[in-house]
PDB file of C-alpha atoms and ligand atoms in Angstrom:
ATOM      1  CA  MET A   1    -151.598 -57.424-127.191  1.00 47.00           C
ATOM      2  CA  PRO A   2    -151.168 -60.639-125.631  1.00 50.00           C
ATOM      3  CA  LYS A   3    -147.470 -60.422-124.833  1.00 53.00           C
ATOM      4  CA  LYS A   4    -147.922 -59.054-121.354  1.00 55.00           C
ATOM      5  CA  THR A   5    -149.434 -62.364-120.158  1.00 61.00           C
ATOM      6  CA  LYS A   6    -146.458 -64.231-121.524  1.00 70.00           C
ATOM      7  CA  LYS A   7    -142.858 -64.695-120.341  1.00 82.00           C
ATOM      8  CA  THR A   8    -140.234 -62.238-121.386  1.00 96.00           C
ATOM      9  CA  ILE A   9    -137.224 -63.384-123.452  1.00 97.00           C
ATOM     10  CA  ILE A  10    -133.902 -61.989-122.870  1.00 98.00           C
ATOM     11  CA  ALA A  11    -131.508 -63.336-125.460  1.00 98.00           C
ATOM     12  CA  GLY A  12    -127.702 -62.875-125.905  1.00 98.00           C
ATOM     13  CA  ASN A  13    -125.724 -63.430-129.146  1.00 98.00           C
ATOM     14  CA  TRP A  14    -121.854 -63.891-128.425  1.00 98.00           C
ATOM     15  CA  LYS A  15    -120.961 -63.844-132.084  1.00 98.00           C
ATOM     16  CA  MET A  16    -117.256 -64.710-132.544  1.00 98.00           C
ATOM     17  CA  TYR A  17    -116.135 -64.091-128.941  1.00 98.00           C
ATOM     18  CA  LYS A  18    -115.090 -65.953-125.938  1.00 98.00           C
ATOM     19  CA  THR A  19    -112.985 -69.088-125.267  1.00 98.00           C
ATOM     20  CA  LEU A  20    -114.029 -71.880-123.084  1.00 98.00           C
ATOM     21  CA  PRO A  21    -112.621 -70.505-119.751  1.00 98.00           C
ATOM     22  CA  GLU A  22    -114.237 -67.204-120.448  1.00 98.00           C
ATOM     23  CA  ALA A  23    -117.455 -68.748-121.281  1.00 98.00           C
ATOM     24  CA  VAL A  24    -117.465 -71.023-118.133  1.00 97.00           C
ATOM     25  CA  GLU A  25    -116.699 -68.214-115.721  1.00 96.00           C
ATOM     26  CA  PHE A  26    -119.544 -66.176-117.385  1.00 97.00           C
ATOM     27  CA  VAL A  27    -122.137 -68.820-117.254  1.00 96.00           C
ATOM     28  CA  GLU A  28    -121.355 -69.769-113.653  1.00 94.00           C
ATOM     29  CA  LYS A  29    -121.911 -66.251-112.528  1.00 94.00           C
ATOM     30  CA  LEU A  30    -125.022 -65.873-114.568  1.00 94.00           C
ATOM     31  CA  ASN A  31    -126.635 -69.121-113.601  1.00 91.00           C
ATOM     32  CA  GLU A  32    -128.145 -67.902-110.150  1.00 87.00           C
ATOM     33  CA  LYS A  33    -129.414 -64.698-111.684  1.00 89.00           C
ATOM     34  CA  VAL A  34    -131.255 -66.588-114.342  1.00 90.00           C
ATOM     35  CA  ALA A  35    -132.734 -68.997-111.873  1.00 85.00           C
ATOM     36  CA  GLY A  36    -134.026 -66.066-109.876  1.00 88.00           C
ATOM     37  CA  SER A  37    -135.497 -64.220-112.862  1.00 90.00           C
ATOM     38  CA  THR A  38    -138.892 -64.314-114.181  1.00 90.00           C
ATOM     39  CA  CYS A  39    -137.828 -64.300-117.793  1.00 94.00           C
ATOM     40  CA  GLU A  40    -136.480 -67.049-120.225  1.00 96.00           C
ATOM     41  CA  THR A  41    -132.845 -66.421-120.997  1.00 97.00           C
ATOM     42  CA  LEU A  42    -131.432 -67.665-124.347  1.00 98.00           C
ATOM     43  CA  LEU A  43    -127.785 -67.429-125.036  1.00 98.00           C
ATOM     44  CA  ALA A  44    -126.242 -68.107-128.493  1.00 98.00           C
ATOM     45  CA  VAL A  45    -122.722 -69.157-128.272  1.00 98.00           C
ATOM     46  CA  PRO A  46    -119.907 -70.348-130.659  1.00 98.00           C
ATOM     47  CA  PHE A  47    -120.008 -73.944-131.717  1.00 98.00           C
ATOM     48  CA  THR A  48    -116.909 -74.736-129.590  1.00 98.00           C
ATOM     49  CA  LEU A  49    -118.677 -73.717-126.496  1.00 98.00           C
ATOM     50  CA  LEU A  50    -121.949 -75.517-126.889  1.00 98.00           C
ATOM     51  CA  ARG A  51    -121.351 -78.825-125.137  1.00 98.00           C
ATOM     52  CA  GLU A  52    -119.679 -77.382-121.917  1.00 98.00           C
ATOM     53  CA  VAL A  53    -121.896 -74.377-121.497  1.00 97.00           C
ATOM     54  CA  SER A  54    -125.181 -76.346-122.042  1.00 97.00           C
ATOM     55  CA  GLU A  55    -123.932 -78.832-119.454  1.00 96.00           C
ATOM     56  CA  LYS A  56    -123.447 -76.057-116.920  1.00 95.00           C
ATOM     57  CA  VAL A  57    -127.011 -74.838-117.254  1.00 94.00           C
ATOM     58  CA  LYS A  58    -128.808 -78.119-117.668  1.00 91.00           C
ATOM     59  CA  GLU A  59    -130.501 -77.939-114.247  1.00 89.00           C
ATOM     60  CA  ASN A  60    -131.927 -74.440-115.003  1.00 89.00           C
ATOM     61  CA  GLU A  61    -135.062 -74.773-117.183  1.00 90.00           C
ATOM     62  CA  LYS A  62    -135.140 -70.995-117.803  1.00 93.00           C
ATOM     63  CA  PHE A  63    -131.596 -70.955-119.295  1.00 95.00           C
ATOM     64  CA  LEU A  64    -131.333 -72.248-122.968  1.00 97.00           C
ATOM     65  CA  ILE A  65    -128.152 -72.378-124.917  1.00 98.00           C
ATOM     66  CA  GLY A  66    -128.134 -72.229-128.619  1.00 98.00           C
ATOM     67  CA  ALA A  67    -126.047 -71.743-131.747  1.00 98.00           C
ATOM     68  CA  GLN A  68    -125.795 -68.826-134.207  1.00 98.00           C
ATOM     69  CA  ASN A  69    -125.964 -70.613-137.642  1.00 98.00           C
ATOM     70  CA  MET A  70    -125.968 -74.127-139.210  1.00 98.00           C
ATOM     71  CA  ASN A  71    -126.223 -75.871-142.585  1.00 98.00           C
ATOM     72  CA  ASP A  72    -129.456 -76.744-144.212  1.00 98.00           C
ATOM     73  CA  ALA A  73    -128.403 -80.320-145.147  1.00 98.00           C
ATOM     74  CA  SER A  74    -128.855 -83.299-142.739  1.00 97.00           C
ATOM     75  CA  GLU A  75    -125.368 -84.338-143.333  1.00 98.00           C
ATOM     76  CA  GLY A  76    -122.882 -84.694-146.023  1.00 98.00           C
ATOM     77  CA  ALA A  77    -119.770 -83.659-147.673  1.00 98.00           C
ATOM     78  CA  PHE A  78    -119.741 -79.960-146.861  1.00 98.00           C
ATOM     79  CA  THR A  79    -116.414 -79.192-145.493  1.00 98.00           C
ATOM     80  CA  GLY A  80    -116.355 -76.777-142.568  1.00 97.00           C
ATOM     81  CA  GLU A  81    -120.191 -76.771-142.013  1.00 98.00           C
ATOM     82  CA  ILE A  82    -122.287 -78.081-139.092  1.00 98.00           C
ATOM     83  CA  SER A  83    -125.818 -79.724-139.039  1.00 98.00           C
ATOM     84  CA  ALA A  84    -128.835 -79.212-136.902  1.00 98.00           C
ATOM     85  CA  ARG A  85    -128.320 -82.873-135.574  1.00 98.00           C
ATOM     86  CA  MET A  86    -124.811 -81.980-134.426  1.00 98.00           C
ATOM     87  CA  LEU A  87    -126.061 -78.877-132.682  1.00 98.00           C
ATOM     88  CA  LYS A  88    -128.681 -80.719-130.867  1.00 98.00           C
ATOM     89  CA  ASP A  89    -126.219 -83.453-129.934  1.00 98.00           C
ATOM     90  CA  ALA A  90    -123.816 -80.784-128.422  1.00 98.00           C
ATOM     91  CA  GLY A  91    -126.620 -79.386-126.270  1.00 98.00           C
ATOM     92  CA  ALA A  92    -128.132 -76.594-128.340  1.00 98.00           C
ATOM     93  CA  ARG A  93    -131.801 -75.988-127.921  1.00 98.00           C
ATOM     94  CA  PHE A  94    -132.180 -73.211-130.437  1.00 98.00           C
ATOM     95  CA  VAL A  95    -130.316 -71.733-133.406  1.00 98.00           C
ATOM     96  CA  ILE A  96    -130.237 -68.049-134.630  1.00 98.00           C
ATOM     97  CA  LEU A  97    -130.900 -68.099-138.464  1.00 98.00           C
ATOM     98  CA  GLY A  98    -130.752 -65.220-140.925  1.00 98.00           C
ATOM     99  CA  HIS A  99    -128.720 -62.858-138.708  1.00 98.00           C
ATOM    100  CA  SER A 100    -127.954 -59.570-140.615  1.00 97.00           C
ATOM    101  CA  GLU A 101    -124.292 -60.402-140.336  1.00 98.00           C
ATOM    102  CA  ARG A 102    -124.810 -63.746-142.237  1.00 98.00           C
ATOM    103  CA  ARG A 103    -127.040 -62.044-144.684  1.00 97.00           C
ATOM    104  CA  GLN A 104    -124.375 -59.173-145.281  1.00 95.00           C
ATOM    105  CA  HIS A 105    -121.082 -60.938-145.027  1.00 97.00           C
ATOM    106  CA  PHE A 106    -121.891 -64.491-146.192  1.00 97.00           C
ATOM    107  CA  GLY A 107    -124.523 -63.533-148.771  1.00 97.00           C
ATOM    108  CA  GLU A 108    -127.297 -65.598-147.246  1.00 98.00           C
ATOM    109  CA  SER A 109    -130.677 -65.261-149.109  1.00 98.00           C
ATOM    110  CA  ASP A 110    -134.179 -65.692-147.800  1.00 98.00           C
ATOM    111  CA  GLU A 111    -134.481 -68.906-149.852  1.00 98.00           C
ATOM    112  CA  PHE A 112    -131.434 -70.441-148.113  1.00 98.00           C
ATOM    113  CA  ILE A 113    -132.503 -69.248-144.707  1.00 98.00           C
ATOM    114  CA  ASN A 114    -135.793 -70.904-145.469  1.00 98.00           C
ATOM    115  CA  LYS A 115    -134.165 -74.328-145.988  1.00 98.00           C
ATOM    116  CA  LYS A 116    -132.223 -73.986-142.670  1.00 98.00           C
ATOM    117  CA  VAL A 117    -135.474 -72.981-140.839  1.00 98.00           C
ATOM    118  CA  LYS A 118    -137.123 -75.961-142.079  1.00 98.00           C
ATOM    119  CA  ARG A 119    -134.287 -78.365-141.228  1.00 98.00           C
ATOM    120  CA  ALA A 120    -133.917 -76.871-137.836  1.00 98.00           C
ATOM    121  CA  LEU A 121    -137.532 -77.341-137.029  1.00 98.00           C
ATOM    122  CA  LYS A 122    -137.536 -80.812-138.409  1.00 98.00           C
ATOM    123  CA  GLU A 123    -134.689 -81.730-136.078  1.00 98.00           C
ATOM    124  CA  GLY A 124    -136.379 -80.253-133.027  1.00 97.00           C
ATOM    125  CA  LEU A 125    -134.522 -76.943-132.657  1.00 98.00           C
ATOM    126  CA  ARG A 126    -136.214 -73.693-131.762  1.00 98.00           C
ATOM    127  CA  VAL A 127    -135.431 -71.140-134.357  1.00 98.00           C
ATOM    128  CA  MET A 128    -134.654 -67.412-133.729  1.00 98.00           C
ATOM    129  CA  LEU A 129    -135.152 -65.954-137.183  1.00 98.00           C
ATOM    130  CA  CYS A 130    -133.723 -62.320-137.605  1.00 98.00           C
ATOM    131  CA  ILE A 131    -135.060 -59.952-139.947  1.00 98.00           C
ATOM    132  CA  GLY A 132    -134.422 -56.157-140.327  1.00 98.00           C
ATOM    133  CA  GLU A 133    -134.284 -53.401-142.820  1.00 98.00           C
ATOM    134  CA  THR A 134    -131.036 -51.720-144.090  1.00 97.00           C
ATOM    135  CA  PHE A 135    -130.226 -48.218-143.589  1.00 97.00           C
ATOM    136  CA  ASP A 136    -131.255 -47.299-147.156  1.00 97.00           C
ATOM    137  CA  GLU A 137    -134.674 -49.189-146.793  1.00 97.00           C
ATOM    138  CA  HIS A 138    -135.160 -47.277-143.454  1.00 96.00           C
ATOM    139  CA  GLU A 139    -134.521 -43.894-145.188  1.00 96.00           C
ATOM    140  CA  SER A 140    -136.618 -44.465-148.141  1.00 97.00           C
ATOM    141  CA  GLY A 141    -139.739 -45.512-146.175  1.00 95.00           C
ATOM    142  CA  GLN A 142    -139.294 -49.271-147.256  1.00 97.00           C
ATOM    143  CA  ILE A 143    -139.256 -50.804-143.886  1.00 97.00           C
ATOM    144  CA  ILE A 144    -142.425 -52.854-143.775  1.00 97.00           C
ATOM    145  CA  PRO A 145    -141.901 -54.100-147.380  1.00 98.00           C
ATOM    146  CA  ALA A 146    -138.344 -55.240-146.586  1.00 98.00           C
ATOM    147  CA  LEU A 147    -139.428 -56.954-143.373  1.00 98.00           C
ATOM    148  CA  GLU A 148    -142.463 -58.609-145.292  1.00 98.00           C
ATOM    149  CA  LYS A 149    -140.155 -59.928-148.070  1.00 98.00           C
ATOM    150  CA  GLN A 150    -137.705 -61.417-145.473  1.00 98.00           C
ATOM    151  CA  LEU A 151    -140.462 -62.934-143.317  1.00 98.00           C
ATOM    152  CA  LEU A 152    -142.440 -64.540-146.235  1.00 98.00           C
ATOM    153  CA  GLY A 153    -139.352 -65.738-147.900  1.00 98.00           C
ATOM    154  CA  SER A 154    -137.603 -67.151-144.726  1.00 98.00           C
ATOM    155  CA  LEU A 155    -140.755 -68.671-143.511  1.00 98.00           C
ATOM    156  CA  GLU A 156    -142.270 -70.033-146.863  1.00 98.00           C
ATOM    157  CA  GLY A 157    -144.169 -73.371-146.424  1.00 98.00           C
ATOM    158  CA  VAL A 158    -143.656 -73.287-142.596  1.00 98.00           C
ATOM    159  CA  ASP A 159    -146.732 -75.010-140.904  1.00 97.00           C
ATOM    160  CA  PRO A 160    -148.642 -72.646-138.539  1.00 98.00           C
ATOM    161  CA  GLU A 161    -148.147 -75.235-135.813  1.00 97.00           C
ATOM    162  CA  ALA A 162    -144.448 -74.782-136.068  1.00 98.00           C
ATOM    163  CA  PHE A 163    -144.664 -71.143-134.982  1.00 98.00           C
ATOM    164  CA  LYS A 164    -144.515 -72.429-131.349  1.00 97.00           C
ATOM    165  CA  SER A 165    -141.053 -73.062-132.000  1.00 98.00           C
ATOM    166  CA  ILE A 166    -140.222 -69.882-133.706  1.00 98.00           C
ATOM    167  CA  ILE A 167    -139.058 -66.572-132.337  1.00 98.00           C
ATOM    168  CA  ILE A 168    -138.530 -63.556-134.589  1.00 98.00           C
ATOM    169  CA  ALA A 169    -135.879 -61.083-133.770  1.00 98.00           C
ATOM    170  CA  TYR A 170    -136.487 -57.658-135.330  1.00 98.00           C
ATOM    171  CA  GLU A 171    -133.053 -56.050-135.688  1.00 98.00           C
ATOM    172  CA  PRO A 172    -132.726 -52.980-138.019  1.00 98.00           C
ATOM    173  CA  VAL A 173    -129.415 -53.646-139.761  1.00 97.00           C
ATOM    174  CA  TRP A 174    -128.297 -50.080-139.143  1.00 97.00           C
ATOM    175  CA  ALA A 175    -128.919 -50.602-135.364  1.00 97.00           C
ATOM    176  CA  VAL A 176    -126.718 -53.633-134.998  1.00 97.00           C
ATOM    177  CA  GLY A 177    -123.492 -53.036-133.549  1.00 95.00           C
ATOM    178  CA  SER A 178    -123.738 -49.201-134.201  1.00 96.00           C
ATOM    179  CA  GLY A 179    -124.791 -47.856-130.799  1.00 95.00           C
ATOM    180  CA  LYS A 180    -127.806 -46.415-132.351  1.00 95.00           C
ATOM    181  CA  THR A 181    -131.115 -48.125-131.554  1.00 95.00           C
ATOM    182  CA  ALA A 182    -134.424 -47.744-133.182  1.00 95.00           C
ATOM    183  CA  LEU A 183    -136.844 -45.441-131.196  1.00 96.00           C
ATOM    184  CA  PRO A 184    -138.932 -47.748-128.936  1.00 97.00           C
ATOM    185  CA  ASP A 185    -142.143 -46.497-130.517  1.00 97.00           C
ATOM    186  CA  ASP A 186    -140.838 -47.208-133.935  1.00 97.00           C
ATOM    187  CA  ALA A 187    -139.747 -50.686-132.966  1.00 97.00           C
ATOM    188  CA  GLU A 188    -143.272 -51.223-131.407  1.00 97.00           C
ATOM    189  CA  HIS A 189    -144.710 -50.166-134.588  1.00 97.00           C
ATOM    190  CA  GLU A 190    -142.579 -52.470-136.814  1.00 97.00           C
ATOM    191  CA  ILE A 191    -143.080 -55.371-134.525  1.00 97.00           C
ATOM    192  CA  ALA A 192    -146.908 -54.838-134.540  1.00 97.00           C
ATOM    193  CA  ALA A 193    -146.720 -54.794-138.425  1.00 97.00           C
ATOM    194  CA  VAL A 194    -144.679 -58.138-138.372  1.00 98.00           C
ATOM    195  CA  ARG A 195    -147.361 -59.734-136.104  1.00 97.00           C
ATOM    196  CA  ALA A 196    -150.101 -58.541-138.514  1.00 97.00           C
ATOM    197  CA  ILE A 197    -148.297 -59.866-141.606  1.00 98.00           C
ATOM    198  CA  VAL A 198    -147.953 -63.166-139.754  1.00 98.00           C
ATOM    199  CA  ALA A 199    -151.577 -63.246-138.807  1.00 97.00           C
ATOM    200  CA  GLU A 200    -152.595 -62.458-142.252  1.00 97.00           C
ATOM    201  CA  LYS A 201    -150.633 -65.314-143.694  1.00 97.00           C
ATOM    202  CA  TRP A 202    -150.803 -68.017-141.078  1.00 98.00           C
ATOM    203  CA  GLY A 203    -153.792 -67.051-138.963  1.00 98.00           C
ATOM    204  CA  ALA A 204    -154.803 -64.514-136.103  1.00 97.00           C
ATOM    205  CA  GLU A 205    -153.820 -66.946-133.323  1.00 97.00           C
ATOM    206  CA  VAL A 206    -150.287 -67.496-134.844  1.00 97.00           C
ATOM    207  CA  GLY A 207    -149.738 -63.865-135.130  1.00 96.00           C
ATOM    208  CA  GLU A 208    -150.807 -63.085-131.492  1.00 95.00           C
ATOM    209  CA  GLY A 209    -148.962 -65.999-130.028  1.00 95.00           C
ATOM    210  CA  LEU A 210    -145.756 -65.253-131.854  1.00 97.00           C
ATOM    211  CA  GLU A 211    -142.780 -64.176-129.670  1.00 97.00           C
ATOM    212  CA  ILE A 212    -141.020 -61.127-131.235  1.00 98.00           C
ATOM    213  CA  LEU A 213    -137.867 -59.597-130.025  1.00 98.00           C
ATOM    214  CA  TYR A 214    -136.129 -56.202-130.601  1.00 98.00           C
ATOM    215  CA  GLY A 215    -132.435 -56.131-131.257  1.00 98.00           C
ATOM    216  CA  GLY A 216    -129.705 -53.535-132.244  1.00 98.00           C
ATOM    217  CA  SER A 217    -127.518 -51.766-129.650  1.00 97.00           C
ATOM    218  CA  VAL A 218    -129.641 -52.872-126.676  1.00 98.00           C
ATOM    219  CA  ASN A 219    -127.856 -52.320-123.387  1.00 97.00           C
ATOM    220  CA  ALA A 220    -128.660 -52.116-119.607  1.00 97.00           C
ATOM    221  CA  GLN A 221    -129.523 -48.437-119.993  1.00 97.00           C
ATOM    222  CA  ASN A 222    -131.904 -48.660-122.879  1.00 97.00           C
ATOM    223  CA  ALA A 223    -133.474 -52.279-122.624  1.00 97.00           C
ATOM    224  CA  LYS A 224    -136.349 -51.189-120.323  1.00 97.00           C
ATOM    225  CA  ASN A 225    -137.641 -48.823-123.039  1.00 97.00           C
ATOM    226  CA  PHE A 226    -138.067 -51.873-125.386  1.00 97.00           C
ATOM    227  CA  LEU A 227    -139.355 -54.205-122.665  1.00 96.00           C
ATOM    228  CA  ASP A 228    -142.104 -51.846-121.718  1.00 95.00           C
ATOM    229  CA  GLU A 229    -143.559 -51.814-125.198  1.00 96.00           C
ATOM    230  CA  PRO A 230    -146.779 -53.799-125.435  1.00 94.00           C
ATOM    231  CA  SER A 231    -145.951 -55.926-128.642  1.00 93.00           C
ATOM    232  CA  ILE A 232    -142.296 -56.498-127.774  1.00 96.00           C
ATOM    233  CA  ASN A 233    -141.642 -59.882-126.093  1.00 97.00           C
ATOM    234  CA  GLY A 234    -138.048 -59.279-125.160  1.00 98.00           C
ATOM    235  CA  VAL A 235    -134.496 -58.226-126.512  1.00 98.00           C
ATOM    236  CA  LEU A 236    -131.644 -59.632-128.524  1.00 98.00           C
ATOM    237  CA  ILE A 237    -128.392 -58.480-127.239  1.00 98.00           C
ATOM    238  CA  GLY A 238    -125.081 -58.602-128.992  1.00 98.00           C
ATOM    239  CA  SER A 239    -122.104 -56.660-127.421  1.00 97.00           C
ATOM    240  CA  ALA A 240    -123.890 -55.976-124.062  1.00 97.00           C
ATOM    241  CA  SER A 241    -124.277 -59.779-123.629  1.00 98.00           C
ATOM    242  CA  LEU A 242    -120.441 -60.310-123.484  1.00 98.00           C
ATOM    243  CA  ASN A 243    -120.142 -58.683-120.165  1.00 97.00           C
ATOM    244  CA  VAL A 244    -121.844 -60.662-117.312  1.00 96.00           C
ATOM    245  CA  ASP A 245    -122.677 -57.685-115.159  1.00 95.00           C
ATOM    246  CA  ASP A 246    -124.349 -55.802-118.099  1.00 96.00           C
ATOM    247  CA  PHE A 247    -126.301 -58.698-119.069  1.00 97.00           C
ATOM    248  CA  GLY A 248    -127.258 -59.559-115.523  1.00 96.00           C
ATOM    249  CA  LYS A 249    -128.560 -56.032-115.181  1.00 95.00           C
ATOM    250  CA  ILE A 250    -130.817 -56.561-118.206  1.00 96.00           C
ATOM    251  CA  LEU A 251    -132.333 -59.785-116.625  1.00 94.00           C
ATOM    252  CA  GLU A 252    -133.013 -57.705-113.504  1.00 93.00           C
ATOM    253  CA  LEU A 253    -135.301 -55.479-115.513  1.00 92.00           C
ATOM    254  CA  THR A 254    -137.749 -58.259-116.195  1.00 88.00           C
TER     255      THR A 254
HETATM  256  P1  PGA B 301    -125.652 -55.461-130.865  1.00 63.44           P
HETATM  257  O1  PGA B 301    -125.818 -56.730-131.661  1.00 63.44           O
HETATM  258  O2  PGA B 301    -126.451 -55.600-129.439  1.00 63.44           O
HETATM  259  O3  PGA B 301    -124.180 -55.463-130.545  1.00 63.44           O
HETATM  260  O4  PGA B 301    -126.045 -54.313-131.680  1.00 63.44           O
HETATM  261  C1  PGA B 301    -127.191 -57.314-131.811  1.00 63.44           C
HETATM  262  C2  PGA B 301    -127.126 -58.640-132.669  1.00 63.44           C
HETATM  263  O5  PGA B 301    -126.333 -58.671-133.416  1.00 63.44           O
HETATM  264  O6  PGA B 301    -127.971 -59.428-132.434  1.00 63.44           O
END
């Protein structure tokens, strides 16, 4: 698989954690480590932190700050929502879309996620699209059909060219925040299957070139098992990305 010739991506998702002073302290500590690493580091922060945090890392080409969600409309009377243009204006370089917590707690459908994906791409944001099977789908042998449905639904009508700006994060729902990871071999298998589905629909080159991460209870102790797999381009880390020493240790593995 081609991924070994490409850079590794280490991504963090802060979810609804950290105030500005906490975030600034974290990023100031991590900046040097990112500069000295061989990987690309992506950090998805709460909206309130975007401007200051992205300002702190702007000299560091390998350190990209992003958001965790957005609305699909360009602008409008949508109280409490945020647009892709606002995210870009605040310094975001990418946005996580379709995270399992948004699908579960906020009822986001593939159709809705698809609209957001298209809007984000149109506005020039990179998209990190999360997909993953539930525990029931996992137990009933429905992993690949579940992933295929989410992939094809969320990326419907997306141009093959646009895949340069798309990262897929494979995150089994039962592994997110549970302390249980997929077996690295299983993650490798599912990710190879995702690549094949994309290749079939959008062409072999798109499938091969696509950056695909594993996420779900990744930490400094187990990250290397995933990074060593041939089809896995990197990891998406939730709780272990909140601690600068833990996150820094994962960067050192690349
Ligand atoms: P976790 O979260 O690492 O805490 O399981 C991963 C994620 O939500 O992206």
